[in-house]
Coordinates of C-alpha atoms in Angstrom, one line a residue:
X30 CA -24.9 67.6 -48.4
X31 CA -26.2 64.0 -48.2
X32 CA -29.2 63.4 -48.1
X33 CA -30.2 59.7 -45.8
X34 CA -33.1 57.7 -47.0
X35 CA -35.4 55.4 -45.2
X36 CA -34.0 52.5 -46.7
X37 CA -30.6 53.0 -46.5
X38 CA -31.5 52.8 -42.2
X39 CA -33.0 49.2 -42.8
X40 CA -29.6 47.5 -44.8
X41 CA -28.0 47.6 -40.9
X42 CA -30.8 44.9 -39.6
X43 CA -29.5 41.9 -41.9
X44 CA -25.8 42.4 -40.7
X45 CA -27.2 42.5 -37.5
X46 CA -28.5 39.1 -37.3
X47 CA -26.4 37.4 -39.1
X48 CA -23.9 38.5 -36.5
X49 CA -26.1 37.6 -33.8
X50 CA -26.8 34.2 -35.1
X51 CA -22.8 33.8 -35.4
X52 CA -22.5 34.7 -31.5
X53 CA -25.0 32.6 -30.5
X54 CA -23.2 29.9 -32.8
X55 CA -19.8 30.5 -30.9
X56 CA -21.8 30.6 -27.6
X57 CA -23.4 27.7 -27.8
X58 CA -19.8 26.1 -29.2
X59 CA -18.2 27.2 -26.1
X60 CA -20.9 26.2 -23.7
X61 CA -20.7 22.9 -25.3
X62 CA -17.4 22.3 -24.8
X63 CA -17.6 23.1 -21.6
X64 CA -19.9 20.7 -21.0
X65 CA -18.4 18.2 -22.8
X66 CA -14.8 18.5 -20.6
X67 CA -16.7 18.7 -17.2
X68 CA -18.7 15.7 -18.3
X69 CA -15.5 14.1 -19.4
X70 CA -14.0 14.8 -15.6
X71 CA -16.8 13.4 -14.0
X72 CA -16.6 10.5 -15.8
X73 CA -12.8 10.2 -15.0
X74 CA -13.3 10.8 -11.2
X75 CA -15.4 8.2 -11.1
X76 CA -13.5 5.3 -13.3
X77 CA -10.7 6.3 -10.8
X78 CA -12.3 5.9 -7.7
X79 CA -13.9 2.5 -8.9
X80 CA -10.9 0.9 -10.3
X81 CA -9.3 1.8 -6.6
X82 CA -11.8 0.6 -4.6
X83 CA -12.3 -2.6 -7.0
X84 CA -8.8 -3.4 -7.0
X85 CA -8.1 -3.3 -3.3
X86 CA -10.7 -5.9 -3.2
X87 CA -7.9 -8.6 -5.1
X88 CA -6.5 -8.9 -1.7
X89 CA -6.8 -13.0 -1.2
X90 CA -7.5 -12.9 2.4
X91 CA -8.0 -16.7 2.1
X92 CA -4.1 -16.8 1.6
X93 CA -3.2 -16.2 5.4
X94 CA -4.9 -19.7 5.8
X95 CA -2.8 -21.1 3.5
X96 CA -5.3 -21.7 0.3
X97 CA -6.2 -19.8 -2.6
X98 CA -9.3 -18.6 -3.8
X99 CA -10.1 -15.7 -5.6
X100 CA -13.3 -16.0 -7.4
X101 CA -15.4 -14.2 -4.6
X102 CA -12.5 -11.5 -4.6
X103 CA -13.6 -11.0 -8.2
X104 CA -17.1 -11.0 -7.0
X105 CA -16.4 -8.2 -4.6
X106 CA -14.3 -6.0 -6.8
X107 CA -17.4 -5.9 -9.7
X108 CA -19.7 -5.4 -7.1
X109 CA -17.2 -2.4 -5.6
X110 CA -16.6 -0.8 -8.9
X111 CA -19.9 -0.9 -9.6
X112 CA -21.4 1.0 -6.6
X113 CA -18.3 3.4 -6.8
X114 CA -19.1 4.4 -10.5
X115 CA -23.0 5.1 -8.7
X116 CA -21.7 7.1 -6.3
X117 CA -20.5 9.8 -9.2
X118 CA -22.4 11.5 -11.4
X119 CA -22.0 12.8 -14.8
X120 CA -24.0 15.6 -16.6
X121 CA -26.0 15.7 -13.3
X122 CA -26.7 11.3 -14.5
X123 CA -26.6 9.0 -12.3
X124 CA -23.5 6.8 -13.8
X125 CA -24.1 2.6 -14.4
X126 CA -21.0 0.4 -15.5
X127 CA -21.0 -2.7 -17.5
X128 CA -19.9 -5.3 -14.5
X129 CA -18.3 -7.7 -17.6
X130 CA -18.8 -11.0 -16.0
X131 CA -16.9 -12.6 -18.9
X132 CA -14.0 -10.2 -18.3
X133 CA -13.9 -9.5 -21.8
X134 CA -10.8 -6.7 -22.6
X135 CA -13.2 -5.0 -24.2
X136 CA -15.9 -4.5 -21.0
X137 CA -17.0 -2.1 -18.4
X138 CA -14.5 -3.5 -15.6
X139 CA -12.0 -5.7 -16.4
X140 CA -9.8 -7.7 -14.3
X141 CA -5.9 -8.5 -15.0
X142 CA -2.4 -8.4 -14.0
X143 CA 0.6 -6.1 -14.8
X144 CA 4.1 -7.2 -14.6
X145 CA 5.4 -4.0 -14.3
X146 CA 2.4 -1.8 -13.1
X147 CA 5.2 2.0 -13.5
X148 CA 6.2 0.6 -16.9
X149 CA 3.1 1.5 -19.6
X150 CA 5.0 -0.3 -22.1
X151 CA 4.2 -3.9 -19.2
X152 CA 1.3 -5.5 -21.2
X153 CA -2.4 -5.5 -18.9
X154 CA -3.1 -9.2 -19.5
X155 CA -6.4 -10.8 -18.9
X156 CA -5.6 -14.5 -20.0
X157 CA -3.6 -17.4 -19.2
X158 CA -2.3 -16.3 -15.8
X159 CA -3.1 -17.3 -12.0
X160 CA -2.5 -14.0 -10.4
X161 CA -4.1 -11.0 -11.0
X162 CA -3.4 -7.9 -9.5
X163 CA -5.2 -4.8 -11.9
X164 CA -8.5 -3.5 -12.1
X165 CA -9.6 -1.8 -15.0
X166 CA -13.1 0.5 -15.3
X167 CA -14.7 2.2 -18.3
X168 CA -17.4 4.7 -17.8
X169 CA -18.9 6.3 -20.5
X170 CA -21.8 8.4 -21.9
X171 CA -23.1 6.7 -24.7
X172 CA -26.2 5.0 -26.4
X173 CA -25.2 1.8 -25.1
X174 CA -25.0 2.8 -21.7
X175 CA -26.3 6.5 -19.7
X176 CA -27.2 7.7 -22.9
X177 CA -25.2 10.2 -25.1
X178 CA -24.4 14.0 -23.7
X179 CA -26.4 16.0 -25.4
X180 CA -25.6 19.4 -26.5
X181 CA -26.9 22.7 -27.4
X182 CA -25.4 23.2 -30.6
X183 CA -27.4 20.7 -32.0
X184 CA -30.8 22.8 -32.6
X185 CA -28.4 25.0 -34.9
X186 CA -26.5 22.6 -36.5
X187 CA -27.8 18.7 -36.6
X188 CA -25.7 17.4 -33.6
X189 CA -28.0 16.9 -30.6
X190 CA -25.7 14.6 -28.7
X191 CA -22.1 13.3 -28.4
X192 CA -20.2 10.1 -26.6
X193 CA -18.0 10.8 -23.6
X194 CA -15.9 8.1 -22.5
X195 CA -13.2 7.7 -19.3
X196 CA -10.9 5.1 -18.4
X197 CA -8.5 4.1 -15.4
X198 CA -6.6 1.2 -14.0
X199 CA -5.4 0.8 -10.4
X200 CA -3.1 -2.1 -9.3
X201 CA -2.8 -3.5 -6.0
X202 CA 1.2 -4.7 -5.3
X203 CA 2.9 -6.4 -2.9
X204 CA 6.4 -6.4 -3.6
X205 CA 7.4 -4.0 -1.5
X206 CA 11.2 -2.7 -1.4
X207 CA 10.5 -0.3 1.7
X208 CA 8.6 2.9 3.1
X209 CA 9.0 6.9 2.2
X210 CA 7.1 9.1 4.9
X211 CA 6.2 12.8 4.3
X212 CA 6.8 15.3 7.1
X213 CA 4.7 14.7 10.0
X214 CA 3.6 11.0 8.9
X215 CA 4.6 7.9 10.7
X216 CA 4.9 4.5 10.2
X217 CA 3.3 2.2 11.8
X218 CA 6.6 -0.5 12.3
X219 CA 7.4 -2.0 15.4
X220 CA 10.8 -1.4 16.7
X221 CA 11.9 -5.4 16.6
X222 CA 12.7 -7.6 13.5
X223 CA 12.0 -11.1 13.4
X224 CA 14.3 -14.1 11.8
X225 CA 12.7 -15.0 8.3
X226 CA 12.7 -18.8 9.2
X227 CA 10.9 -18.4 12.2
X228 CA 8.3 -16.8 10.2
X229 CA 7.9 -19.5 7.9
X230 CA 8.7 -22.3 9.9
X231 CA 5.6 -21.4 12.1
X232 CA 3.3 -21.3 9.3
X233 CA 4.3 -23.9 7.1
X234 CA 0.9 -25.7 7.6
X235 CA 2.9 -28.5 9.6
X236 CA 3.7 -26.9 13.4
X237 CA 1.2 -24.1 12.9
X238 CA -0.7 -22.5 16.3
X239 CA -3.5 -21.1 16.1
X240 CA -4.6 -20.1 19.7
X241 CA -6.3 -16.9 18.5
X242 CA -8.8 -14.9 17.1
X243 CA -8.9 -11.6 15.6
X244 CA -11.7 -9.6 14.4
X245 CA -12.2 -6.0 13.8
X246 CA -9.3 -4.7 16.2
X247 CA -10.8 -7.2 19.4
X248 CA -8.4 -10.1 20.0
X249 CA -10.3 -13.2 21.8
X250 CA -9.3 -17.0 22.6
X251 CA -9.5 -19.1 20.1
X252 CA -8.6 -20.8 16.5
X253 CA -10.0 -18.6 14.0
X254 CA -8.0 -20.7 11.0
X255 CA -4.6 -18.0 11.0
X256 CA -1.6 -19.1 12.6
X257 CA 0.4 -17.2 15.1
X258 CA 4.0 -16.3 15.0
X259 CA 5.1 -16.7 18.4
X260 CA 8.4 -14.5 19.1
X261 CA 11.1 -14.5 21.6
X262 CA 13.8 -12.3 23.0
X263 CA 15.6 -15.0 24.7
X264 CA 15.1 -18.6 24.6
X265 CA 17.6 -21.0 23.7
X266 CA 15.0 -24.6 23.8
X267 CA 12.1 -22.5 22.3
X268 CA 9.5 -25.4 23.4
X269 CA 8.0 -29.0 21.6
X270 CA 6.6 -26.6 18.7
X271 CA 8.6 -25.8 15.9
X272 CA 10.0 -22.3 16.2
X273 CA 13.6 -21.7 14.4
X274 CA 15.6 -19.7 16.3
X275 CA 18.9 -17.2 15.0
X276 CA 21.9 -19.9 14.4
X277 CA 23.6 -19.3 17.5
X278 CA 21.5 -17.5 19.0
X279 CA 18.6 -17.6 21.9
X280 CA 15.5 -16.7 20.3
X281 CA 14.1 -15.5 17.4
X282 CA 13.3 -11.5 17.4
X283 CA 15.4 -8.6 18.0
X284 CA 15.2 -4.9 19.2
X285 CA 15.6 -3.0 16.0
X286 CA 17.7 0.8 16.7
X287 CA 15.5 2.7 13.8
X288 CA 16.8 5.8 15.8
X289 CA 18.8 9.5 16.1
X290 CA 18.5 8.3 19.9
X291 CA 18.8 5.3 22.4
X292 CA 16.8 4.7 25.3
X293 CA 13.6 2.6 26.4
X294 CA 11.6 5.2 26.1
X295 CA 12.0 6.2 22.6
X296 CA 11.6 2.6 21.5
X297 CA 8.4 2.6 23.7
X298 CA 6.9 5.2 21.6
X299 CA 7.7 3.9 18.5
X300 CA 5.7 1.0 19.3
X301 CA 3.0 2.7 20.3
X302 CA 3.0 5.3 17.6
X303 CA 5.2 3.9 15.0
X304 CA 8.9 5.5 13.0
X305 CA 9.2 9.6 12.3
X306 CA 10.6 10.9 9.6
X307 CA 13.4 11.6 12.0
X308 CA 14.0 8.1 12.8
X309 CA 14.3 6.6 9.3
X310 CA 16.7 9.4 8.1
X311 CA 18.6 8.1 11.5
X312 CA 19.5 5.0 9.2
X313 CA 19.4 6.9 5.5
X314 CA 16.1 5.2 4.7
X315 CA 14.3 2.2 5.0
X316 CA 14.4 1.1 1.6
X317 CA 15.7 -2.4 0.7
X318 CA 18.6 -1.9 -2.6
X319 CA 20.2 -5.1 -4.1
X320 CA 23.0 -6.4 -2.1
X321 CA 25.0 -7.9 -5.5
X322 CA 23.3 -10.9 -5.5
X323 CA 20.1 -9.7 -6.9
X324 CA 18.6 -10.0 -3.5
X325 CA 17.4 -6.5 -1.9
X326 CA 18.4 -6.3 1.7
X327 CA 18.9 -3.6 4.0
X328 CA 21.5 -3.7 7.3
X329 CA 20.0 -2.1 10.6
X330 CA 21.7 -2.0 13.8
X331 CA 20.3 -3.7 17.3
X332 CA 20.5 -5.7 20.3
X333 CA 19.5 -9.0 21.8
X334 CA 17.6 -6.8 24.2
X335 CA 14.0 -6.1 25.8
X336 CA 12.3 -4.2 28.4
X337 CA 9.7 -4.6 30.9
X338 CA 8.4 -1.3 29.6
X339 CA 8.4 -2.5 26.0
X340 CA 6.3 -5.5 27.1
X341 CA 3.8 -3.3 28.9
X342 CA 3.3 -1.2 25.6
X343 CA 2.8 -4.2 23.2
X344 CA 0.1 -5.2 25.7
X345 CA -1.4 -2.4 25.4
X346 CA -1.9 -2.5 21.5
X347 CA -3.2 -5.7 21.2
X348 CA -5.3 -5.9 18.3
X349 CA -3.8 -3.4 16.5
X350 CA -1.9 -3.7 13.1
X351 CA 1.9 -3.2 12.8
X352 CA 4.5 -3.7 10.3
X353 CA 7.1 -6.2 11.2
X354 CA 10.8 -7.0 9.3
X355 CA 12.3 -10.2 8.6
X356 CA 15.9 -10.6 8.3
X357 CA 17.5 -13.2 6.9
X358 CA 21.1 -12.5 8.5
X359 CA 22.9 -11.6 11.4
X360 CA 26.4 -9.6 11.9
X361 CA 27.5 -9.7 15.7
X362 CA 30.5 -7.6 16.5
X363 CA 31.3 -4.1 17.6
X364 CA 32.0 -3.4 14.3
X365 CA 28.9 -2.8 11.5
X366 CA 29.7 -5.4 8.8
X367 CA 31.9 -4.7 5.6
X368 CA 29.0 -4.1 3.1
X369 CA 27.7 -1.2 5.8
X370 CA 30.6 0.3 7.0
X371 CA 30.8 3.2 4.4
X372 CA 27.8 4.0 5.0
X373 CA 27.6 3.8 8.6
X374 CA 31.0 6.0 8.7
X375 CA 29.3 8.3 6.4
X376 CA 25.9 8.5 8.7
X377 CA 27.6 8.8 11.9
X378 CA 31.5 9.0 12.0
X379 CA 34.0 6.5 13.1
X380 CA 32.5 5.2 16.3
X381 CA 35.0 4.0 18.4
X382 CA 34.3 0.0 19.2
X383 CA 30.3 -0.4 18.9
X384 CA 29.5 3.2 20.1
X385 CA 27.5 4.8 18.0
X386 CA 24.7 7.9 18.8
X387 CA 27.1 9.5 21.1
X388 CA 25.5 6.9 23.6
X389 CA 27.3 5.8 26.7
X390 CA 28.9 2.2 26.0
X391 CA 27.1 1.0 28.9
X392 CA 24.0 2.2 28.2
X393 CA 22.9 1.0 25.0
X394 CA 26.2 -0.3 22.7
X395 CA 25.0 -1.8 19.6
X396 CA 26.7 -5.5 18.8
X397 CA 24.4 -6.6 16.5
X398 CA 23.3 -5.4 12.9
X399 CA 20.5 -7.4 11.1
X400 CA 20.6 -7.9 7.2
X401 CA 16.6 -7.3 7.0
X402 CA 15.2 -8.4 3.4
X403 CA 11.3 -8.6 3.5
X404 CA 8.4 -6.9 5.5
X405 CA 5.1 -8.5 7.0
X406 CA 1.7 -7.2 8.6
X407 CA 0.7 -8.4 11.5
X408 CA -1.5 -8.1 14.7
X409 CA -0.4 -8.3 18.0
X410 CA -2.7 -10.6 20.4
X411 CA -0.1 -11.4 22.9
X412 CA 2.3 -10.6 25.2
X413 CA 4.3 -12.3 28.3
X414 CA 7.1 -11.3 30.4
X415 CA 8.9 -12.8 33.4
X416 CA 11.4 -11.0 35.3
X417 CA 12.3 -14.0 37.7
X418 CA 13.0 -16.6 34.2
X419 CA 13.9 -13.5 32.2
X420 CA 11.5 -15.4 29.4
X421 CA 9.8 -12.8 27.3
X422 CA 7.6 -13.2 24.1
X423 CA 5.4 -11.7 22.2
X424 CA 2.3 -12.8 19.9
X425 CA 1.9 -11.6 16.2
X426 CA -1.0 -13.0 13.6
X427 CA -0.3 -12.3 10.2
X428 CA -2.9 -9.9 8.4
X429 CA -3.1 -8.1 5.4
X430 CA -2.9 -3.7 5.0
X431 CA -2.6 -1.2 2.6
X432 CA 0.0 1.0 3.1
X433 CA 0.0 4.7 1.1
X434 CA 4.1 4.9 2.1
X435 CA 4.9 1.7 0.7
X436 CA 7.4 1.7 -2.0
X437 CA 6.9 -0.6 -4.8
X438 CA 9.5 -2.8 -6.7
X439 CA 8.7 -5.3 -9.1
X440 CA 11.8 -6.7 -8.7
X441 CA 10.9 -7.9 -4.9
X442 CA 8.8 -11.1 -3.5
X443 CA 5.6 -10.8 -2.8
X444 CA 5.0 -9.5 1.1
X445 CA 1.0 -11.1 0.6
X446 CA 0.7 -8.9 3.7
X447 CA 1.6 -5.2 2.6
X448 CA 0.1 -3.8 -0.2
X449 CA 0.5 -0.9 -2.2
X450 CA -2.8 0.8 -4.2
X451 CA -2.1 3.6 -7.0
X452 CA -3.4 4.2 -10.0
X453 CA -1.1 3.3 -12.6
X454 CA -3.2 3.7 -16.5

């Protein structure tokens, strides 16, 4: 039989902190790193929401009155990053960015341009250009700036503290291709599409009018420096002012069919409440593809056609912001024209002469299909209809919005009215 002595009962105590000490080790290195990767998401939450509120600010609102000047964009976009990055906190800190006046590459927010913002091989360049469309925002836990994270390893070990750093770009595009809705969105498009050369023939800076003014959503009498676009159904002498009408054609706008189904009604609601999911699968899509020429166009089908209804609805949402395509040419016939034919076959059968919806000839035929290549934001402040001169037009100012079902293509012309905001390093 053995026989246990008093020391023998002590030699367990040794082993027993030494173990303890190792757990408390590995405790502390896990509670650490924890610490670390939340502070490390904090500090990426808040680079992101800076560099997207910053960059939304390189809008150049001064462009819709036809000059340049984006210095106090800049201005704005520091200043935004800056109180977006203070909004966040990081290791329970409240966060502080370098602003980088200089816009050196190497600062706090720094303001650029990308080519190709879905390629990350497109260079972020800071110099030597004249538009600039990125915004990118460091934030960081470091000496230098909100002080290092500190840690509790470092009582065992000799590291008290450690640098956390984050980074994000956003990029604010307007060459956009076309629109993508999820289920239950809508867009906000009006049911008409204008001829591109009345656009720019009325805001060439030459035959401009500027009869009204717009400010947050209220429409009132009066220049406020943004020209007007004044559009008409029918009109073949459209007045002294400059307004290019369609070649052969009276007027310069016409009623867009962006629909499963014809009828006043359903093109009263869409200006009201804009295009379903439903209606843009009606014409596979609304984004432009490159017609063999290198241009991207797409072909909708319409009439030289308004209602009295129509006008009462676009009076009723003056002041509010719609999408609006431009088309640059016009197919009249019963027939859709060659480059759509496959594809209108394909959507909705072999139509016999220009029915098409299963819609009574008489009711609503279509005759005319619209080669649509660009798309512009505007507000509506007018409206006028005449039964007894059957002269009907409506008011649009240009403005500029941010669209989240806007489709980017760098490929495309800058809209300089639809932009696109994502987060793209």
């Amino acid at each position: 039989m053995k026989i246990r002595t008093s020391d023998e009962n002590g030699s367990v105590l040794p082993l027993v902190a030494v173990s303890m000490t190792f757990m408390f080790i590995m405790l502390a290195m896990v509670v650490d790193i924890g610490w670390i990767v939340n502070a490390e998401s904090e500090l990426q939450h808040a680079a992101d929401a800076a560099a997207l509120a910053a960059a939304a600010k390189l809008i150049d609102e001064d462009a819709l009155r036809g000059i340049s000047d984006l210095s106090d964009d800049f201005l704005v976009a520091r200043d935004y990053a800056e109180s977006y990055v203070a909004f966040n906190k990081s290791a329970r800190k409240v966060l502080a960015v370098d602003r980088n006046e200089e816009n050196d590459v190497t600062g706090g927010v720094v303001i650029g341009y990308i080519d190709d913002p879905f390629d990350l091989n497109s260079p972020f360049v800071t110099e030597g250009i004249s538009a600039y469309n990125s915004v990118q925002v460091k934030t960081q836990l470091t000496q230098e700036l909100n002080g290092p994270l500190a840690l509790l390893i470092g009582a065992i070990v000799g590291v008290d503290s450690v640098d956390v750093k984050a980074k994000a770009t956003a990029t604010i595009e307007d060459r956009i291709a076309g629109f993508a809705l999820n289920e239950g969105e809508r867009l906000p498009m009006l049911p008409f599409t204008a001829y591109d050369e009345t656009w720019y023939g009325q805001i060439d800076g030459i035959n401009d009018r500027d009869e009204y003014t717009v400010e947050n959503g209220v429409v009132t009498s009066g220049a406020d420096g943004i020209p007007e676009i004044r559009l008409y159904m029918w009109k073949n002498n459209l007045e002294s002012i400059h307004i290019p009408q369609i070649p052969g054609q009276a007027g310069n706008v016409r009623t867009l069919f962006v629909t499963p189904s014809l009828g006043v009604s359903y093109n009263k609601n869409q200006i009201y409440n804009g295009m379903s999911v439903t209606d843009l699968d009606a014409v596979d899509g609304l984004v432009l593809t490159d017609d063999g020429s290198g241009n991207s166009t797409k072909w909708l089908p319409g009439e030289h056609w308004m209602s009295s209804e129509w006008h009462t609805a676009l009076r009723n949402i003056v002041g509010e912001t719609r999408i609006l395509p431009l088309f640059q040419t016009l197919h009249v016939g019963s027939a859709p024209p060659i480059a759509l034919m496959d594809e209108w076959n394909e959507l909705f059968g072999e139509c016999p002469g220009s029915l098409l919806f299963g819609m009574p000839e008489t009711c609503c035929a279509i005759t005319q299909y619209y080669e649509v290549d660009e798309f512009k934001a505007v507000t509506v402040v007018y409206s006028y209809w005449s039964s007894t001169t059957t002269k009907c037009y409506f008011t649009v100012q240009p403005t500029q919005i941010t669209s989240n079902q806007a489709i980017v293509d760098p490929n495309m012309p800058g809209s300089g009215t639809v932009y696109a905001l994502s987060l793209t390093r």
